[in-house]
mmCIF file of C-alpha atoms in Angstrom:
data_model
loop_
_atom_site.group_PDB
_atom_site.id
_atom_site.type_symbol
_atom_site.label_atom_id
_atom_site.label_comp_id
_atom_site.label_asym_id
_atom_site.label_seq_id
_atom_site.Cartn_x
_atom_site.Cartn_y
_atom_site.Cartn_z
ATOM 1 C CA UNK M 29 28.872 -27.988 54.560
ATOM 2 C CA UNK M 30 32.146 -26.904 55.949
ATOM 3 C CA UNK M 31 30.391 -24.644 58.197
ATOM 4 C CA UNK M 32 32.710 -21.090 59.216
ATOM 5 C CA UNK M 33 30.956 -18.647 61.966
ATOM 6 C CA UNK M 34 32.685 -15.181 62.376
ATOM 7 C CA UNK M 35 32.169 -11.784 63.558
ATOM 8 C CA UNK M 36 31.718 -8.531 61.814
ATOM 9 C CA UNK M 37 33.967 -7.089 64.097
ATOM 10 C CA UNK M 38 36.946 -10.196 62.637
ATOM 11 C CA UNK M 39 35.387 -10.063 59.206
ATOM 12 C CA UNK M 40 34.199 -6.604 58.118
ATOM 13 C CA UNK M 41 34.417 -7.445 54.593
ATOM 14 C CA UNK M 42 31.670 -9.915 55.112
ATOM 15 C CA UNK M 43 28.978 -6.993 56.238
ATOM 16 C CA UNK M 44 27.453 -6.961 52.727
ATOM 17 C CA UNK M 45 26.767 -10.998 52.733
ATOM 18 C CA UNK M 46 24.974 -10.297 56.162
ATOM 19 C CA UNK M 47 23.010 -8.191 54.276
ATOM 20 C CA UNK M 48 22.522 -10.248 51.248
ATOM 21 C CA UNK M 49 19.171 -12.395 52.142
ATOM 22 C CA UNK M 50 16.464 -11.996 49.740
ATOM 23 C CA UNK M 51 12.767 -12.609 50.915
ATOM 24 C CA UNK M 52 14.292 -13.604 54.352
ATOM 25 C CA UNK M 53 11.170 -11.340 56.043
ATOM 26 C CA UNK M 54 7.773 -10.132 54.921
ATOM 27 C CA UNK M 55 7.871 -7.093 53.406
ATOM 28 C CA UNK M 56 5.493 -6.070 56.900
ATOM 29 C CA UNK M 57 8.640 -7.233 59.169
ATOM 30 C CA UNK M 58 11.013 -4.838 57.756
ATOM 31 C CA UNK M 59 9.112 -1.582 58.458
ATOM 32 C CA UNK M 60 9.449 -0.987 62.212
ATOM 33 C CA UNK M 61 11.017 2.770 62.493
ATOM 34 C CA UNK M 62 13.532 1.352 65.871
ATOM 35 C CA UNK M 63 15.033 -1.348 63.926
ATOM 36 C CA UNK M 64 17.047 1.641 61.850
ATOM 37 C CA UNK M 65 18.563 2.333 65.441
ATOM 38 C CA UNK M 66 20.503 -0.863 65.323
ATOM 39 C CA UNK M 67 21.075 -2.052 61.599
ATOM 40 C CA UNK M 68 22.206 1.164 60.587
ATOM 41 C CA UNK M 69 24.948 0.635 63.023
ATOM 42 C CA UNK M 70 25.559 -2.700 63.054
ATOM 43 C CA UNK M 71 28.472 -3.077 61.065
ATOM 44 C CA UNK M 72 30.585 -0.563 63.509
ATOM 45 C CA UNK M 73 28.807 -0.069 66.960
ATOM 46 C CA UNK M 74 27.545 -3.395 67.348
ATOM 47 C CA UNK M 75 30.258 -5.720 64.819
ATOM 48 C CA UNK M 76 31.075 -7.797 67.841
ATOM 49 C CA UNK M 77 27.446 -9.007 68.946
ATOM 50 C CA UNK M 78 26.744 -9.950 64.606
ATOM 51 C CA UNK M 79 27.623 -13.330 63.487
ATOM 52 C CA UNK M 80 27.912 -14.377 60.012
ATOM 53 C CA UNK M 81 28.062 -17.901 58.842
ATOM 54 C CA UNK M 82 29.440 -19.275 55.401
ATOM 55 C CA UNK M 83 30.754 -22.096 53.585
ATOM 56 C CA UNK M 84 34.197 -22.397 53.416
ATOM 57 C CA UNK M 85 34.054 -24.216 49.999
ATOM 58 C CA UNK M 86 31.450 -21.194 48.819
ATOM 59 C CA UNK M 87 32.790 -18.125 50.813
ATOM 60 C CA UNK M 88 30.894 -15.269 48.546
ATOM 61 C CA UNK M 89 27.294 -16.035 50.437
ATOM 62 C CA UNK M 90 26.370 -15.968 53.620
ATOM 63 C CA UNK M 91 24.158 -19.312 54.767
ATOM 64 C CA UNK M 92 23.011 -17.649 58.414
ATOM 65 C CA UNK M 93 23.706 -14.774 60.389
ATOM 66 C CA UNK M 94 22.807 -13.783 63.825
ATOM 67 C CA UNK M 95 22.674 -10.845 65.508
ATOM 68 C CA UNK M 96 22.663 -9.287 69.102
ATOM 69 C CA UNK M 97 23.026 -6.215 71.369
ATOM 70 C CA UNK M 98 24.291 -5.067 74.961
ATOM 71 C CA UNK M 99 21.766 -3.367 77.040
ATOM 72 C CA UNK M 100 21.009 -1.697 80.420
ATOM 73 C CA UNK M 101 18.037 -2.819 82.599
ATOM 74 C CA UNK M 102 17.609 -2.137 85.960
ATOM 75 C CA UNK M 103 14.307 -3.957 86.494
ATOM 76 C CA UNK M 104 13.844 -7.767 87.816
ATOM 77 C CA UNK M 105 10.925 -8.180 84.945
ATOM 78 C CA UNK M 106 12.160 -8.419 81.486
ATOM 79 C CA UNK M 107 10.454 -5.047 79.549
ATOM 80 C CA UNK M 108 7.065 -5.361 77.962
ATOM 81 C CA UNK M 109 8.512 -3.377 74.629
ATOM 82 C CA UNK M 110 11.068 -6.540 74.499
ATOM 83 C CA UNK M 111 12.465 -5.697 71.172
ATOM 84 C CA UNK M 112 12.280 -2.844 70.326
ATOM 85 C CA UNK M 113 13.147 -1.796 73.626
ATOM 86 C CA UNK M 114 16.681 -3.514 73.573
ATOM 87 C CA UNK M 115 17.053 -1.602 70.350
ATOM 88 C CA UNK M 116 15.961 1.450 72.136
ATOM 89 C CA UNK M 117 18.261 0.929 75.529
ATOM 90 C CA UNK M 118 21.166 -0.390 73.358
ATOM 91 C CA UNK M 119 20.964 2.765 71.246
ATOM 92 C CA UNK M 120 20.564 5.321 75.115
ATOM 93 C CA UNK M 121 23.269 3.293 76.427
ATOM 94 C CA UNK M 122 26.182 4.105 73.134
ATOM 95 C CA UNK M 123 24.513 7.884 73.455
ATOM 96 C CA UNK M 124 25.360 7.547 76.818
ATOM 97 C CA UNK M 125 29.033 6.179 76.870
ATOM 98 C CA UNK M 126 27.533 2.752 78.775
ATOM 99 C CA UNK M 127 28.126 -0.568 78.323
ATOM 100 C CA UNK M 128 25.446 -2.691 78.800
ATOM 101 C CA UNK M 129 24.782 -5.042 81.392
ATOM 102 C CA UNK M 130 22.944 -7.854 79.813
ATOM 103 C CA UNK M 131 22.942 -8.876 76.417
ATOM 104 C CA UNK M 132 19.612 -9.964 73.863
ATOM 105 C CA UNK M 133 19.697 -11.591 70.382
ATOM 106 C CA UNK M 134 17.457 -9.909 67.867
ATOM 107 C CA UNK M 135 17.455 -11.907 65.047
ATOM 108 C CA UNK M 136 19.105 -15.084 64.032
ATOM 109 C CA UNK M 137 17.845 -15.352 60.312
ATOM 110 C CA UNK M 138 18.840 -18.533 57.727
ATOM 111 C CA UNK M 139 19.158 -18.084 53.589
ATOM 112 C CA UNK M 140 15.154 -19.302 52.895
ATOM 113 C CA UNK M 141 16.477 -22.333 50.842
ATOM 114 C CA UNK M 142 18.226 -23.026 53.692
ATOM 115 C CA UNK M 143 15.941 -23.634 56.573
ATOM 116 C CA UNK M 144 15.154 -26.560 58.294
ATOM 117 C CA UNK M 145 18.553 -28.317 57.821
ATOM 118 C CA UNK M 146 19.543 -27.555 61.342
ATOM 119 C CA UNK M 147 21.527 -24.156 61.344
ATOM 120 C CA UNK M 148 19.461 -22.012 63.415
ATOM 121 C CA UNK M 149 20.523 -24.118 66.245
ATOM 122 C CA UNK M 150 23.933 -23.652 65.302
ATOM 123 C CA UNK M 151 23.711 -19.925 64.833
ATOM 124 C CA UNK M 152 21.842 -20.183 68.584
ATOM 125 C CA UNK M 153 24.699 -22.085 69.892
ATOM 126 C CA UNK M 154 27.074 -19.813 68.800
ATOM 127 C CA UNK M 155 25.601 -16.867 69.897
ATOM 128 C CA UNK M 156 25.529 -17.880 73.048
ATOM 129 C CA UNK M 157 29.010 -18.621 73.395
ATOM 130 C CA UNK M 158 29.522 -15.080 71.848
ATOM 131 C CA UNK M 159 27.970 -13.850 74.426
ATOM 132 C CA UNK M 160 30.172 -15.576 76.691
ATOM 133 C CA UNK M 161 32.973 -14.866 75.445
ATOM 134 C CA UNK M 162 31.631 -11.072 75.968
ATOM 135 C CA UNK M 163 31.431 -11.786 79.067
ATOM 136 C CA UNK M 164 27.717 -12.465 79.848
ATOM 137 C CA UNK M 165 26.507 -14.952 81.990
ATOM 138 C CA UNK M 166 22.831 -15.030 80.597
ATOM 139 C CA UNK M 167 21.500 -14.172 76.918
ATOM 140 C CA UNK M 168 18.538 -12.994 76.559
ATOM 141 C CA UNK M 169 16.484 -13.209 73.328
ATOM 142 C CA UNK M 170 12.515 -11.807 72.457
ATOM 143 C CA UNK M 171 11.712 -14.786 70.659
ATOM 144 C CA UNK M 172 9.342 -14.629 67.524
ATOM 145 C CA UNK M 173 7.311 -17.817 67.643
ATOM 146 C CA UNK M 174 7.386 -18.073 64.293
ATOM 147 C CA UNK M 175 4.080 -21.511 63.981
ATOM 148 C CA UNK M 176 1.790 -19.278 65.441
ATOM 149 C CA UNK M 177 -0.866 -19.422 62.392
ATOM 150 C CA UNK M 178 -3.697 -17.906 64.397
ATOM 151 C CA UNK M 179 -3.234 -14.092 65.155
ATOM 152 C CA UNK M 180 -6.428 -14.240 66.857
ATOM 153 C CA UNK M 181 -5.108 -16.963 69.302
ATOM 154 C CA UNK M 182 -3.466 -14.905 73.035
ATOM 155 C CA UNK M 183 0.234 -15.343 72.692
ATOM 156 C CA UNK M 184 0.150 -16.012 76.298
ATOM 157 C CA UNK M 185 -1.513 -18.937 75.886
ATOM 158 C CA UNK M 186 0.028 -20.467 72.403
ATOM 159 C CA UNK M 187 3.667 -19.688 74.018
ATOM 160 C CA UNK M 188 3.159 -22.297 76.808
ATOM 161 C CA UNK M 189 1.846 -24.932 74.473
ATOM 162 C CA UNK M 190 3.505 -28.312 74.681
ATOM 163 C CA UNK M 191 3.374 -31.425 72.961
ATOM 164 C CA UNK M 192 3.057 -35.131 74.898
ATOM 165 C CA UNK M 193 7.218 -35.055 75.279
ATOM 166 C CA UNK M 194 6.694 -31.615 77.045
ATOM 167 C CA UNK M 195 8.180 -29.390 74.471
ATOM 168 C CA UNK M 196 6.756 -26.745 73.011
ATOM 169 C CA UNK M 197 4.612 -26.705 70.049
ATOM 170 C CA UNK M 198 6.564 -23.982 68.558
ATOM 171 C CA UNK M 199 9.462 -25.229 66.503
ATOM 172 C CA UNK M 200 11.120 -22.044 67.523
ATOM 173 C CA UNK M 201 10.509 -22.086 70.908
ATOM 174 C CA UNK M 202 11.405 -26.142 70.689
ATOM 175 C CA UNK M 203 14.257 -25.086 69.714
ATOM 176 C CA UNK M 204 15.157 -22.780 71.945
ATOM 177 C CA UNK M 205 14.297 -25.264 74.892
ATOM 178 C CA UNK M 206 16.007 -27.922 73.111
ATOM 179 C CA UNK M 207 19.088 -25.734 73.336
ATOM 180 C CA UNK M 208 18.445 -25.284 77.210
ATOM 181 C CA UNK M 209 16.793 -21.962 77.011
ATOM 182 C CA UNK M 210 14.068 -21.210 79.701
ATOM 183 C CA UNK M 211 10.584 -19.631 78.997
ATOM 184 C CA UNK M 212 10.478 -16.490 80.888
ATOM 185 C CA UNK M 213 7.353 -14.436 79.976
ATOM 186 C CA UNK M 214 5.297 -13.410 77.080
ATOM 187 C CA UNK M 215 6.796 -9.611 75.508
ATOM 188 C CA UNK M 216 2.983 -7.934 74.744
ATOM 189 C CA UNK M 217 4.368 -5.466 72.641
ATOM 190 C CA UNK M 218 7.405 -6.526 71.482
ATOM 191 C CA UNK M 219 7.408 -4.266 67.821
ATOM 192 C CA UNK M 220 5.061 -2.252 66.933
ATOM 193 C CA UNK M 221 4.499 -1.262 63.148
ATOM 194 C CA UNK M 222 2.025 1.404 61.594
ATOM 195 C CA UNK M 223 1.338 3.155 58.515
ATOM 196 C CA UNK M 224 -1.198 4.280 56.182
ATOM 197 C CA UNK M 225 -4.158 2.132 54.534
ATOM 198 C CA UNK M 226 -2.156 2.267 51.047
ATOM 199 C CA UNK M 227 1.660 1.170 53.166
ATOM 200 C CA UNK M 228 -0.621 -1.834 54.331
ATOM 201 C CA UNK M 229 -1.919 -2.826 50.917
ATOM 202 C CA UNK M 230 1.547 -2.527 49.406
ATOM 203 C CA UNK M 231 3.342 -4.304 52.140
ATOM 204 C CA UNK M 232 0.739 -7.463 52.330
ATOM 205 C CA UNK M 233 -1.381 -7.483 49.243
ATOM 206 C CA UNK M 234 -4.542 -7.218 51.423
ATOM 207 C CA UNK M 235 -7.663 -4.506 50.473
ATOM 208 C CA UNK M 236 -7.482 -2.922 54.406
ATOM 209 C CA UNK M 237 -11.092 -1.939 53.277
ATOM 210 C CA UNK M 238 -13.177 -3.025 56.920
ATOM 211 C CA UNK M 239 -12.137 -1.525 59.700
ATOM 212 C CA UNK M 240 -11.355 -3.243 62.687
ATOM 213 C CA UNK M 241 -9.094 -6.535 63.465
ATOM 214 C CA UNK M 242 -7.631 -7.825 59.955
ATOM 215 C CA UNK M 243 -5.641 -11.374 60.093
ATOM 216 C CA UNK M 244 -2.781 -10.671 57.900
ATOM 217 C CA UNK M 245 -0.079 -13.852 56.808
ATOM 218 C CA UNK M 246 2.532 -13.864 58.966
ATOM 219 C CA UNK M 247 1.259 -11.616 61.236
ATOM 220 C CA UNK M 248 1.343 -12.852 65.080
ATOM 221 C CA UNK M 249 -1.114 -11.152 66.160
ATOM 222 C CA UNK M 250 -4.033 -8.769 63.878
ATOM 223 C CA UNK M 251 -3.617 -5.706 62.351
ATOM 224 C CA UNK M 252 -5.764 -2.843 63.622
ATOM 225 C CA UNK M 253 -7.116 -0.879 60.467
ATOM 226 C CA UNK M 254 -8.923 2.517 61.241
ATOM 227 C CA UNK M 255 -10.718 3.864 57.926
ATOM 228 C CA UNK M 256 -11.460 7.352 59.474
ATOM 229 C CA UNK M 257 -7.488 7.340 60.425
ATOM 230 C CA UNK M 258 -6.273 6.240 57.023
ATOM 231 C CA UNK M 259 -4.095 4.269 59.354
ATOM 232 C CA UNK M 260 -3.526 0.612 60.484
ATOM 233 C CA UNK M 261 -1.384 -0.611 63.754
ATOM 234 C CA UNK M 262 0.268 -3.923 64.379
ATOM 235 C CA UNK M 263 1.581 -4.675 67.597
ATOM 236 C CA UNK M 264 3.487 -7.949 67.561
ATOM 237 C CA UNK M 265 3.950 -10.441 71.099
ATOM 238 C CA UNK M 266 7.450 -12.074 71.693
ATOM 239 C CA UNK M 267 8.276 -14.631 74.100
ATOM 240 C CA UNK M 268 11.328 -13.762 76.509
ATOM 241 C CA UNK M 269 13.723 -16.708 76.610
ATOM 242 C CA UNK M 270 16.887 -16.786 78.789
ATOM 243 C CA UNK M 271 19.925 -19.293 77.969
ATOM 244 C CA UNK M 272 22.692 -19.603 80.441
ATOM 245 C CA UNK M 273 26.420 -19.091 78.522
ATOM 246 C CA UNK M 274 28.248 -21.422 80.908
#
């Protein structure tokens, strides 16, 4: 593959490739309400932190894209809310005229067919030296440790998993480290995603009939159903992982 990796802000014509990637997500993963606070602007506020990758010898599709945002925060200890409180701060910060002083990915996604022939790393690599090139000196990134096939299982103990050559058990987390990113700290409640008893059973096929903890595919962590409430909460851990740009 003759491999080309651009911005939105160089390409804008390629903004409707990014968002051409069928059955990249669960239906579940697209419903967080914050996430409309950064996609909906993505293509203007944010064109310089997206990356879009596609074959020069089959320009009209998008392979990979990957996508980032500037943020303020004042705090030594990387937020709790990790996504969806870059979302949130990047959002204050272009109400407030600010320009952020660090810099997260949010999402480096691959065309399903796609995956596992070694592009996410590229996609990583080059949005780190995006980020340099922005001028950062550290990117940040909530990572979704995307093995983790127990919900029931404490992030903060699967995150720190390694295997006998001392990387981590997570192929995304591997590689992340492979890449020279550092493990910071476990996000607890990195997105958070609710809706009715019906929303649930349309988005994951499941009866939501019992209430309590409900293990649903994909999910890192359960689902909280409450039958009185009609309602059902899922509050999804990250792992914060810092790469150095230079």
């Amino acid at each position: 593959m003759d491999l080309v990796v651009t911005t939105l802000a160089d390409r804008p014509d390629l903004v409707n490739l990014a968002h051409d990637f069928p059955g990249a997500w669960p239906a579940m993963m697209q419903q967080d309400p914050v996430a409309d606070l950064y996609y909906d602007v993505i293509d203007t506020v944010f064109a310089e932190y997206a990356l879009v990758a596609y074959d020069r010898d089959n320009p009209g599709r998008a392979v990979a894209r990957a996508y980032a945002a500037p943020f303020t925060w004042e705090r030594d200890e990387l937020p709790d809310a990790g996504w969806d409180e870059v979302i949130r701060r990047a959002a204050l910060d272009r109400l407030a005229g600010r320009e952020g002083d660090r810099i997260s990915a949010l999402e480096i996604c691959v065309q399903p067919d796609l995956r596992g022939t070694g592009l996410s790393s590229v996609m990583l690599e080059a949005m780190r030296a995006n980020a340099g090139r922005l001028g950062y000196d550290t990117l940040l990134a909530p990572v979704r440790p995307n093995g983790k096939a127990d919900p029931f299982l404490p992030m903060s103990d699967y995150a720190f998993q390694v295997r006998e050559d001392g990387l981590p058990v997570d192929p995304w987390l591997r590689v992340h480290v492979r890449a020279g990113g550092r493990i910071i700290r476990v996000a607890p409640r990195s997105m958070t995603i609710s809706g009715t008893l019906a929303q649930w059973r349309e988005w994951t096929g499941l009866p939501f009939a019992e209430a309590g903890p409900v293990a649903v595919p994909h999910a890192l962590a359960p689902v909280l159903c409450d039958l009185d409430q009609d309602l059902a909460v899922y509050i999804e851990p990250n792992v914060w992982v810092e790469h150095r740009t230079a």
